[in-house]
XYZ file of C-alpha atoms in Angstrom:
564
model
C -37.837 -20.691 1.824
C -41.257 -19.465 2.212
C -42.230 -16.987 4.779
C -42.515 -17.898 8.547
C -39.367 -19.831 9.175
C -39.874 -20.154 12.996
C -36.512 -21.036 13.577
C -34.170 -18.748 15.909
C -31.190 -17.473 15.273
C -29.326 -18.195 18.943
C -30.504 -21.684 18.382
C -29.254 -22.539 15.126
C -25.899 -20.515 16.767
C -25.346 -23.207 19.803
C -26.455 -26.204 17.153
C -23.437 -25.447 14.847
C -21.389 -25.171 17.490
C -20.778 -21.506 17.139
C -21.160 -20.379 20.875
C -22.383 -21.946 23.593
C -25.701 -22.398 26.023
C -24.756 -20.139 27.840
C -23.159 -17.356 25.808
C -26.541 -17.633 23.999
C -28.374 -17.095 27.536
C -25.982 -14.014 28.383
C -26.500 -12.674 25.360
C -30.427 -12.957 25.897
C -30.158 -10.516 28.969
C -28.095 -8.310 27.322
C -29.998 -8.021 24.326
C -33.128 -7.288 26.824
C -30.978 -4.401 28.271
C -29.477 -3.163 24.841
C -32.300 -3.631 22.641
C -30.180 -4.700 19.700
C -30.699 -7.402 17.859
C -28.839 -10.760 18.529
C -26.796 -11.297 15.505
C -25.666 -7.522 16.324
C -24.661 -7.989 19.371
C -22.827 -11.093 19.084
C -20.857 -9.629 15.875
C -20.259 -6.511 18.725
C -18.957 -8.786 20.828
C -16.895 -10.781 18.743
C -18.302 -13.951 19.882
C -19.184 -14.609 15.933
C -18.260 -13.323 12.452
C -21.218 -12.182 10.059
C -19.596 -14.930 7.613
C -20.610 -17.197 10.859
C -23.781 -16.220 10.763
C -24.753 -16.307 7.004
C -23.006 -20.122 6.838
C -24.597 -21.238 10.006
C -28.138 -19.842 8.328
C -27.254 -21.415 4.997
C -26.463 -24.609 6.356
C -29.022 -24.978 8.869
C -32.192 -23.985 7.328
C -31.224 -23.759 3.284
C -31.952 -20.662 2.818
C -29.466 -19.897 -0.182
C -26.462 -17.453 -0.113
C -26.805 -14.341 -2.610
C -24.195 -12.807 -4.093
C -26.333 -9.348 -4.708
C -22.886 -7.873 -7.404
C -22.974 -11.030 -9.584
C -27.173 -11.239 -10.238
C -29.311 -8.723 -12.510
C -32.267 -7.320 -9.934
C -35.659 -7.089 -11.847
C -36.699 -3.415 -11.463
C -40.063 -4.478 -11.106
C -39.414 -5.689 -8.131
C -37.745 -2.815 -6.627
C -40.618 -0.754 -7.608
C -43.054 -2.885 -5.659
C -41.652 -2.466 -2.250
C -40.641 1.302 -0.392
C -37.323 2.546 -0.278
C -37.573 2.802 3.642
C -38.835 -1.184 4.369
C -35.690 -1.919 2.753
C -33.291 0.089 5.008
C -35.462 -0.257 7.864
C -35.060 -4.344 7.712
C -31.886 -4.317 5.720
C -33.649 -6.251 2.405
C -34.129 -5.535 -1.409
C -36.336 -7.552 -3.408
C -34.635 -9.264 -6.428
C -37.379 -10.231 -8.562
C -40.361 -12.629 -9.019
C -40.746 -16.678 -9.080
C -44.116 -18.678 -8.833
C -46.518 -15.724 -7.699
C -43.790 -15.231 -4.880
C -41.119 -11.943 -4.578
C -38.182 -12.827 -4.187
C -36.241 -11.315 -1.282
C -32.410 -10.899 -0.348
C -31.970 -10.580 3.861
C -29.355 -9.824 6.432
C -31.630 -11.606 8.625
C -33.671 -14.062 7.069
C -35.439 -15.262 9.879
C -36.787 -12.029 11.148
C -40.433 -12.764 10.752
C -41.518 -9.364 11.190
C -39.497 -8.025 8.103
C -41.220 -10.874 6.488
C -44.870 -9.985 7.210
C -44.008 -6.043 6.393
C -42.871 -7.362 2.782
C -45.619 -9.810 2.399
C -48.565 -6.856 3.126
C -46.749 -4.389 1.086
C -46.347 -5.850 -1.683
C -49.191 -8.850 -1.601
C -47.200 -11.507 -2.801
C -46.048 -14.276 -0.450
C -42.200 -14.455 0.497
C -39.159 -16.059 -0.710
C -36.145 -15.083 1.348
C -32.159 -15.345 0.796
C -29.245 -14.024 2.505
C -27.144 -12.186 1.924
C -24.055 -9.653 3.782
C -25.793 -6.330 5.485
C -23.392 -3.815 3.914
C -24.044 -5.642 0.368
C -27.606 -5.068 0.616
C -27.279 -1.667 1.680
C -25.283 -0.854 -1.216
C -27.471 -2.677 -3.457
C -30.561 -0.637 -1.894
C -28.875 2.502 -2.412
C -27.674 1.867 -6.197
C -31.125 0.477 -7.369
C -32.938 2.642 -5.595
C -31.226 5.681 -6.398
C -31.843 5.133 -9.894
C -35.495 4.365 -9.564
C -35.458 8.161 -7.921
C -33.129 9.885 -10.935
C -35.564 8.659 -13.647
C -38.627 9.449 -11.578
C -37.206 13.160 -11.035
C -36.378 13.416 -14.703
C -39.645 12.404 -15.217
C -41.165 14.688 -13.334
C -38.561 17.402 -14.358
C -39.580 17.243 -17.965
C -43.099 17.903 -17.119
C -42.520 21.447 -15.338
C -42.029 24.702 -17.617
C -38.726 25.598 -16.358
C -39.329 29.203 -16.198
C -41.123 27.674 -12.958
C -38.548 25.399 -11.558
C -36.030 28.260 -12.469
C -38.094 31.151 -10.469
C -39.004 28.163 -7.666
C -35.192 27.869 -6.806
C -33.879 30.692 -7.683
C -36.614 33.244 -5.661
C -35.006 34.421 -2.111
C -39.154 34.542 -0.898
C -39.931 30.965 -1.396
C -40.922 28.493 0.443
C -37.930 25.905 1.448
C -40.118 22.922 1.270
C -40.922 23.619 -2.260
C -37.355 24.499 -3.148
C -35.691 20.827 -1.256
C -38.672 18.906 -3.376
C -38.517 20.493 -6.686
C -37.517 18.209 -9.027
C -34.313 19.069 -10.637
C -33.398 19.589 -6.533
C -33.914 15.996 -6.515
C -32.945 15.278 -9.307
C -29.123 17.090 -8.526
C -29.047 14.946 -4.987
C -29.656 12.031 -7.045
C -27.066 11.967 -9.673
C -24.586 13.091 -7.183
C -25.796 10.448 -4.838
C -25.448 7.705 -7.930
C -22.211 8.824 -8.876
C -20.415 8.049 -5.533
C -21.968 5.312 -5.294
C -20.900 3.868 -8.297
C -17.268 5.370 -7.578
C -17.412 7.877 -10.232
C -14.843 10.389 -10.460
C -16.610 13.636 -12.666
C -19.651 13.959 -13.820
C -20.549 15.268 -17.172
C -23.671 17.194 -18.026
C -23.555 17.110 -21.654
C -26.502 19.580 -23.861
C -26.920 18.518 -27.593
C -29.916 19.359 -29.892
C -32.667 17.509 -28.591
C -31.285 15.670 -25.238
C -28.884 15.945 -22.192
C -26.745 13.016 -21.926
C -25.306 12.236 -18.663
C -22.025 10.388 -17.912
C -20.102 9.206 -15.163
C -16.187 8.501 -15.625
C -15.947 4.824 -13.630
C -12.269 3.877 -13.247
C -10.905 6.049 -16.091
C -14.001 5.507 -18.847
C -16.736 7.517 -19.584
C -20.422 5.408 -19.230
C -23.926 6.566 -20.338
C -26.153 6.637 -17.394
C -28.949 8.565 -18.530
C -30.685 11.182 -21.260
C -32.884 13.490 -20.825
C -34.741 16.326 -21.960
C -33.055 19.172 -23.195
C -35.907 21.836 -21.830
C -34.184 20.395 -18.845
C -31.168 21.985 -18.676
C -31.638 25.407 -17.923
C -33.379 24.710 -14.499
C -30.062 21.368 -14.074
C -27.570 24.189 -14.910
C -29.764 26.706 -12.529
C -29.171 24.270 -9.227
C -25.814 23.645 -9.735
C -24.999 26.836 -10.101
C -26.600 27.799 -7.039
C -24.869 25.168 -5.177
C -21.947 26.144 -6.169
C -22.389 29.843 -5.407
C -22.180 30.711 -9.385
C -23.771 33.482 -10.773
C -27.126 32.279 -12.721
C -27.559 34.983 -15.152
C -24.359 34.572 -16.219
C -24.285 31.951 -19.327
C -21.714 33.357 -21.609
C -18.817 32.914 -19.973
C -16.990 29.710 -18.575
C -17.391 29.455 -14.658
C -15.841 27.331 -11.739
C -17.452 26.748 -8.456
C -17.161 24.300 -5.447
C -19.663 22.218 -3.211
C -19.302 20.414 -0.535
C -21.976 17.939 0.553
C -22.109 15.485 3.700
C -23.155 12.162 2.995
C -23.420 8.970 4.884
C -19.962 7.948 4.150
C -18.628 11.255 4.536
C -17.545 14.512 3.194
C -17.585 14.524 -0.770
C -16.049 17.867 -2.057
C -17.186 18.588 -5.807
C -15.336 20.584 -8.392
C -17.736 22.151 -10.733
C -16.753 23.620 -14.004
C -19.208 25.368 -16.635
C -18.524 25.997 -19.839
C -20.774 27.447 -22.485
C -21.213 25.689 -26.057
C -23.494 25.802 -29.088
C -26.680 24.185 -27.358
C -26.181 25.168 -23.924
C -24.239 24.925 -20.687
C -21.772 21.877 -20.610
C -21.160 20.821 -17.042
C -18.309 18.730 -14.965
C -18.134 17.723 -11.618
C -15.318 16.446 -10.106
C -16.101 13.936 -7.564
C -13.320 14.377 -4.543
C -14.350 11.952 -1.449
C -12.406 13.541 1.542
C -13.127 11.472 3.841
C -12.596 7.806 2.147
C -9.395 9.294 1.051
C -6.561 6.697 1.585
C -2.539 7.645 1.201
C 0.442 6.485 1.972
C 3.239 4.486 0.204
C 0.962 1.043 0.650
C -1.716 2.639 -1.547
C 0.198 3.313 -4.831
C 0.278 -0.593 -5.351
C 4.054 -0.623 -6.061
C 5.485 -4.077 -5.799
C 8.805 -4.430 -3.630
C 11.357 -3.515 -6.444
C 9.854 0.002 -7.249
C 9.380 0.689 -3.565
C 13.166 -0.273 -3.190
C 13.684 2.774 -6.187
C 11.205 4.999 -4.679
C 12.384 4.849 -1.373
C 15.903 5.696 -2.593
C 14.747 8.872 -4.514
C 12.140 10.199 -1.246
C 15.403 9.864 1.496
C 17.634 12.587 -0.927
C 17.576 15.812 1.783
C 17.489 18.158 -0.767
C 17.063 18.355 -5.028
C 13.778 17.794 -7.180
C 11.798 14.926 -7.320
C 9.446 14.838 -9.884
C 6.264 12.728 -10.808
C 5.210 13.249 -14.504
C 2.366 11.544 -16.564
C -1.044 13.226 -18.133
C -4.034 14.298 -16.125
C -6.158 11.761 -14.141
C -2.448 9.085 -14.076
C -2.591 9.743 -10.767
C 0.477 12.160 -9.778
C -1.330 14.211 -6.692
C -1.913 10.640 -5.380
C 1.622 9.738 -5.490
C 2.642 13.011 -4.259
C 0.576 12.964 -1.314
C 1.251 10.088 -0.143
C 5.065 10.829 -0.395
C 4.367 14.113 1.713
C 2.368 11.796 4.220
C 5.384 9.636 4.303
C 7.966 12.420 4.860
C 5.831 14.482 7.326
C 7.160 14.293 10.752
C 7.142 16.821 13.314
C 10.826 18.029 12.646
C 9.614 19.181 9.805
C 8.407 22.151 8.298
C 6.426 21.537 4.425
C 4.526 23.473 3.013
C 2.415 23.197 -0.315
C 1.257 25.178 -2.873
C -1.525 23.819 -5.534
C -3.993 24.384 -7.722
C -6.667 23.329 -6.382
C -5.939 21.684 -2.871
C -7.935 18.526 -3.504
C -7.092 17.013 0.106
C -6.328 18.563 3.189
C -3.236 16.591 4.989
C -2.572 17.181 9.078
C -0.241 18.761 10.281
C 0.903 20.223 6.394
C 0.557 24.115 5.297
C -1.310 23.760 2.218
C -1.738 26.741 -0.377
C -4.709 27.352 -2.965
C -3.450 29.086 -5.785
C -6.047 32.295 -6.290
C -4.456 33.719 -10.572
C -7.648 36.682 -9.589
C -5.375 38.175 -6.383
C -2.031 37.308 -8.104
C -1.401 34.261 -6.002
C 0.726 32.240 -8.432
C 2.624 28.946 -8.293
C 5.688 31.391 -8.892
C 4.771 33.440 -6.665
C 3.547 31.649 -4.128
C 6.488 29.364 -4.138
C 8.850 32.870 -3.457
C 6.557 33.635 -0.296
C 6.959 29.692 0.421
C 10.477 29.979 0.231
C 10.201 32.859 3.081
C 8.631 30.525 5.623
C 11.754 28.547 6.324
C 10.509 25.249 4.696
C 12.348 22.009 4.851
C 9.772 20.732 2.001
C 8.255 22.082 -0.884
C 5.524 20.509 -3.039
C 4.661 22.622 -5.792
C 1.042 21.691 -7.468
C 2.558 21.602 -10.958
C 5.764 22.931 -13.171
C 3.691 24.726 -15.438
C 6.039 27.734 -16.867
C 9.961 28.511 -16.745
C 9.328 31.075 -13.997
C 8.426 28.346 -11.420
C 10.499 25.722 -12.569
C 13.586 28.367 -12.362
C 12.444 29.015 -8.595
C 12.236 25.607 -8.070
C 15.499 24.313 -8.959
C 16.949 27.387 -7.103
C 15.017 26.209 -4.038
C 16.365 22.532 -4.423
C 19.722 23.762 -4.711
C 19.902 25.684 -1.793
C 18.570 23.077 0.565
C 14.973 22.289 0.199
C 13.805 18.843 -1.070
C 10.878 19.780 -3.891
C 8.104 17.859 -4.994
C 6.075 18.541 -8.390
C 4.622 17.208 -11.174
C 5.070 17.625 -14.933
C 3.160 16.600 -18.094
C 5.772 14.151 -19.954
C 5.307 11.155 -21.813
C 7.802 9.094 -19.976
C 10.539 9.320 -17.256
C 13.994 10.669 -19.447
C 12.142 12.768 -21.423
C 11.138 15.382 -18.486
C 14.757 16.427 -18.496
C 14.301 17.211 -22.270
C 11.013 19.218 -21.143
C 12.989 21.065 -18.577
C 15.710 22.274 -20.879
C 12.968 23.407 -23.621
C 11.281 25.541 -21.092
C 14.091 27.100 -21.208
C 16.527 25.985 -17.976
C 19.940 25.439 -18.484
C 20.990 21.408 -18.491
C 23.486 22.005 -15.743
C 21.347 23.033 -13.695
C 18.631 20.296 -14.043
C 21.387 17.973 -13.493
C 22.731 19.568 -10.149
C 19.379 19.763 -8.704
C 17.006 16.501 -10.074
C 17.000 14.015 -7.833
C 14.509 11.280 -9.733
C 11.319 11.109 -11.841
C 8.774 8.648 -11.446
C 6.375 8.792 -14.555
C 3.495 6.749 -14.283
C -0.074 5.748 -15.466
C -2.965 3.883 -14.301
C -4.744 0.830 -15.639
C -7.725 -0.850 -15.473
C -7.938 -3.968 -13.502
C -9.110 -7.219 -14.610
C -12.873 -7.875 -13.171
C -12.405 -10.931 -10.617
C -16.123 -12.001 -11.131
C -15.702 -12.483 -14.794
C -12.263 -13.090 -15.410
C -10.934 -15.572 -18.152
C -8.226 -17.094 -19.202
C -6.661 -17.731 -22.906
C -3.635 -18.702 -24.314
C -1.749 -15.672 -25.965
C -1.585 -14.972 -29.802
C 1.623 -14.465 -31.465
C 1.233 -10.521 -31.735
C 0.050 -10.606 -28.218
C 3.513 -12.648 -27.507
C 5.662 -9.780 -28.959
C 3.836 -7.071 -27.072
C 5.241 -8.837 -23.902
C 8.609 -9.903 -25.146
C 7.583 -13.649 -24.617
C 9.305 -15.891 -27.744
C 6.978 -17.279 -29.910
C 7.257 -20.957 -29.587
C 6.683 -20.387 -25.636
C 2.743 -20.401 -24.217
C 1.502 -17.683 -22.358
C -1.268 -17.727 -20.174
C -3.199 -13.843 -20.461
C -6.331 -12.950 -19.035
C -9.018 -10.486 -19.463
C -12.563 -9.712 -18.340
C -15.938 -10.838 -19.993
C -18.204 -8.177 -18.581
C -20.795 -8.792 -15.884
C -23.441 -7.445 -13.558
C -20.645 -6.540 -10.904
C -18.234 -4.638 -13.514
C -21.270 -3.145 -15.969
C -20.355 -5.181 -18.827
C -17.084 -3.410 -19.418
C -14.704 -5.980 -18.289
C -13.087 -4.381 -15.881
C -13.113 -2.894 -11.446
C -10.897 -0.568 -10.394
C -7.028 0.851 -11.193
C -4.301 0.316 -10.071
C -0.709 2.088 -10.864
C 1.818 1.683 -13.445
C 5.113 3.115 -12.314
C 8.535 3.913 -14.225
C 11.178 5.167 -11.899
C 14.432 6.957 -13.013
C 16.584 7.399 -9.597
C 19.445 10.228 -10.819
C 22.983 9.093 -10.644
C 26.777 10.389 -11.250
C 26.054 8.930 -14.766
C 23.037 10.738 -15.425
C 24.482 13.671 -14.519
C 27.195 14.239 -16.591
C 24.803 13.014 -19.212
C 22.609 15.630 -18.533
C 25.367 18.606 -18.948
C 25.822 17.880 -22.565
C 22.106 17.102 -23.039
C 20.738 16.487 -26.506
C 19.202 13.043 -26.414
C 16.613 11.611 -24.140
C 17.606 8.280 -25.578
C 20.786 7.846 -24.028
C 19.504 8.682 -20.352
C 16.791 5.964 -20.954
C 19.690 3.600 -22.014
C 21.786 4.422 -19.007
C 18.196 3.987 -16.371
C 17.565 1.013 -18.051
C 21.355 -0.190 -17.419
C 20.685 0.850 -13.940
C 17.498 -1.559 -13.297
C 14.789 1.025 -14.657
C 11.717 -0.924 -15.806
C 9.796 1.216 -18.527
C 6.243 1.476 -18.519
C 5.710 -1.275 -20.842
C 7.819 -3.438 -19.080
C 5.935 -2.966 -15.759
C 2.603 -2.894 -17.395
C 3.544 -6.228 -19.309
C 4.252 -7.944 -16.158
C 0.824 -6.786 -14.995
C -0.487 -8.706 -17.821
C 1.431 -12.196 -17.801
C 0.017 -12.089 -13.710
C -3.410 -11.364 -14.812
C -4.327 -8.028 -13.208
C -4.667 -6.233 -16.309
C -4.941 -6.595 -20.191
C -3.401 -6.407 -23.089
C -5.646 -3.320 -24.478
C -4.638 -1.680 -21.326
C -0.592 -2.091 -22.014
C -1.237 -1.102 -26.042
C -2.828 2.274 -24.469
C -0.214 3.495 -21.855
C 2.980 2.074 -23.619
C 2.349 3.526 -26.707
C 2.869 -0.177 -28.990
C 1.516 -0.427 -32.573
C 2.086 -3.315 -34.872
């Protein structure tokens, strides 16, 4: 539709049926009194749905539906029209047709918005529609990245002996320091990357360039290069941010920041580390506030909740969640914690770092500089009268000795372990150097687990299964199989795949494990006896993933360990 689409919203409402007269004439004096808009005020009052709205638009007028995840924007036509028009009118210009922009609306009949386009940009006005908190997020991602290449730009023109001096001076002026460039250019990529749902960011100095990467869902993806006279001046602001010491560059250094955004609080974990060309830095993106926990979360089905649920009631022994880093074990342990905490009582945690803070649970930072250990702040723990202890990590025979002590005398122990697979952490335990008995009087269960990618649902497709494929997933040969996986798109980045979810393989402890366990020398035979029990491996749950079509086959050769 071209501009000037006289038609009214609370019109189009009462022709579709929507609401009536005169909800649409009490809503009128209301709107007087409020001064919100319409559609606004009728979503506030739940009198309509914004899905209401956008069908009764589409349908009325044809102005077209745009889904803004599924369609490339031209960055031409982001650069044409002001960051602030957008949020200001909730819009973002998609690109060009016939000597018109093209423009993607909550509100498509808002002339005003209209005419504001149309005179910036001096191009008449094509409009779509489009859900509010798509375009926001489509406004923040585009233009976001618009701002990190201008700042680089800009960054690479400035001697950074100057930008250095600019932030680093205690005289100057604060203005200058908040728009310096590589100030901007910091807010931006930190912006960008929790946007995009990014969990670290690495800062990366080679020869000639700095790359810059974001880890999305597990993988690392190039989002930018840039100069390398850049990076003392990047390095320079972080450091500051993170209260690091600047002339230091020899040594390997780990600061925090915490930032407010608009969806929150976003703590970031910043580690430095010095290599042949320069500074290497990673940020660990830790969104407190969008944080969710709790048993639902995990993505369990009902069987392994059954099995988990068994293992979390035990009063007392170890329960331990084991896996590499980034499976998601402080995840699963907080959300068990969240699950067992209850005013009667008393846990307490200690961990290295604390990564979320939980209500109403006494959480620990480990500090190695003052001597505060896991060991030894689990024997000050143990002072406190706890009913539960989570311990951040089993990371030497010291704590794992005052663990099992602490599980056998009452308290019910939470930790996590590096191991490859469920039996073998009892193997791990009894090489660190703890007697077998005594892993077998106090382990209660071990839930190793990993997580996968999930199939994209904008570009998933569907083919029949090959014979080697067949095998992986223990289907016979002369039966089909229906597998899926993604073919890359605009919403996923071309990488097939949004968002993980877990793989879990739970080993609850029983009388038969047990005596097992006392004449230990085989991780085999406890994985025969869980598996007698109703233990599903990790390839087995992760295979099931696959014949449903959440995840792929790539995914189940790379956490079950399968080779041809």
């Amino acid at each position: 539709m071209i501009k000037n689409n006289k038609k009214r919203l609370g019109d189009l409402l009462v022709q579709s049926g929507k609401i009536t007269i005169r909800q649409l004439q009490d809503a009128l004096v209301r709107q007087r009194t409020l001064g919100k808009k319409l559609g606004e005020l009728l979503i506030d009052e739940n009198l309509v749905t914004e899905e209401d709205i956008i069908n009764t638009i589409e349908t009325q007028t044809g102005i077209k539906r745009i889904e803004l995840d599924s369609i490339v924007i031209d960055k031409a036509a982001i650069k044409s029209l002001p960051q602030s028009i957008c949020l200001k009118n909730d819009l973002i210009p998609i690109g060009f047709k016939d000597n018109r922009i093209q423009i993607v609306m909550s509100d498509p009949l808002n002339i005003f918005a209209i005419d504001d386009v149309a005179i910036s940009t001096g191009f008449e006005v094509e409009t779509f529609i489009a859900v509010k908190d798509e375009i926001r997020k489509a406004v923040y991602k585009y233009y976001s990245d618009e701002q990190v290449l201008k700042a680089a730009q800009e960054l690479s023109k400035e001697r950074e002996e100057e930008i250095s001096e600019s932030i680093s001076s205690r005289d100057a002026d604060f203005d200058d320091i908040r728009n310096a460039p590589v100030v901007k250019m910091v807010d931006y990529l930190i912006k960008n990357a929790v946007e995009a749902r990014a969990s670290d960011i690495h800062i990366e100095p080679f020869e000639k360039i700095i790359r810059i990467r974001y880890r999305i869902d597990g993988e690392l993806q190039e989002v930018s290069k840039l100069s390398s006279d850049s990076l003392a001046s990047l390095v320079t602001r972080i450091k500051i941010l993170a209260n690091l010491n600047i002339a230091e560059k020899r040594l390997p250094q780990d600061g925090r920041i915490l930032i407010k955004q608009e969806k929150g609080d976003v703590d970031l974990r910043v580690s430095i580390l010095p290599t042949v060309f320069g500074e290497k830095v990673v940020i660990r993106i830790l969104s407190r506030d969008n944080y969710s926990i709790g048993m639902d979360m995990l993505g369990m089905n009902e069987y392994e909740r059954n099995q988990f649920n068994n293992i979390i009631k035990s009063p007392h022994g170890i329960i331990l969640v084991t896996g590499p880093t980034g499976s998601g074990k402080s995840t699963t342990l907080y959300s068990v914690l969240n699950e067992l905490n209850t005013v009667d009582k008393n846990i307490v945690t200690v961990e290295d770092p604390v990564e979320y803070t939980l209500k109403g649970i006494n959480q620990v930072n480990v500090n190695a500089k003052a001597g505060l250990t896991f060991a030894s702040g689990l024997r000050s723990i143990l002072r406190q009268d706890p009913d539960i202890v989570m311990i951040g990590e089993i990371r030497d025979v010291e704590t794992a000795e005052i663990a099992i002590r602490a599980a056998i005398t009452g308290h019910l122990v939470l930790s996590t372990l590096h191991t490859n697979d469920a039996p073998s952490t009892i193997m791990r335990l009894v090489d660190m150097g703890i007697q077998s008995y005594l892993v077998a009087t106090s382990l209660s269960g071990v839930i190793a687990q990993r997580l996968v990618r999930k199939i994209c649902p904008k570009c998933k497709e569907a083919h029949m299964a090959t014979d080697y494929e067949k095998r992986l997933l223990g289907v016979p040969k002369d039966q089909q199989q229906v597998i899926y996986n993604g073919r890359g798109c605009v919403h996923c980045n071309n990488t097939g795949y949004s968002g993980r979810r877990g793989v879990y393989e739970i080993m609850e402890v029983t009388r038969e494990h047990r005596n097992a366990m006392i004449n230990f020398n085989d991780s085999q035979l406890l994985k025969d006896i869980s598996i007698k029990n109703g233990m599903k491996t990790l390839g087995q749950s992760c295979g099931e993933l696959v014949k449903r079509g959440e995840t792929t086959i790539e995914e189940l050769v790379k956490i079950a360990y399968i080779h041809e």
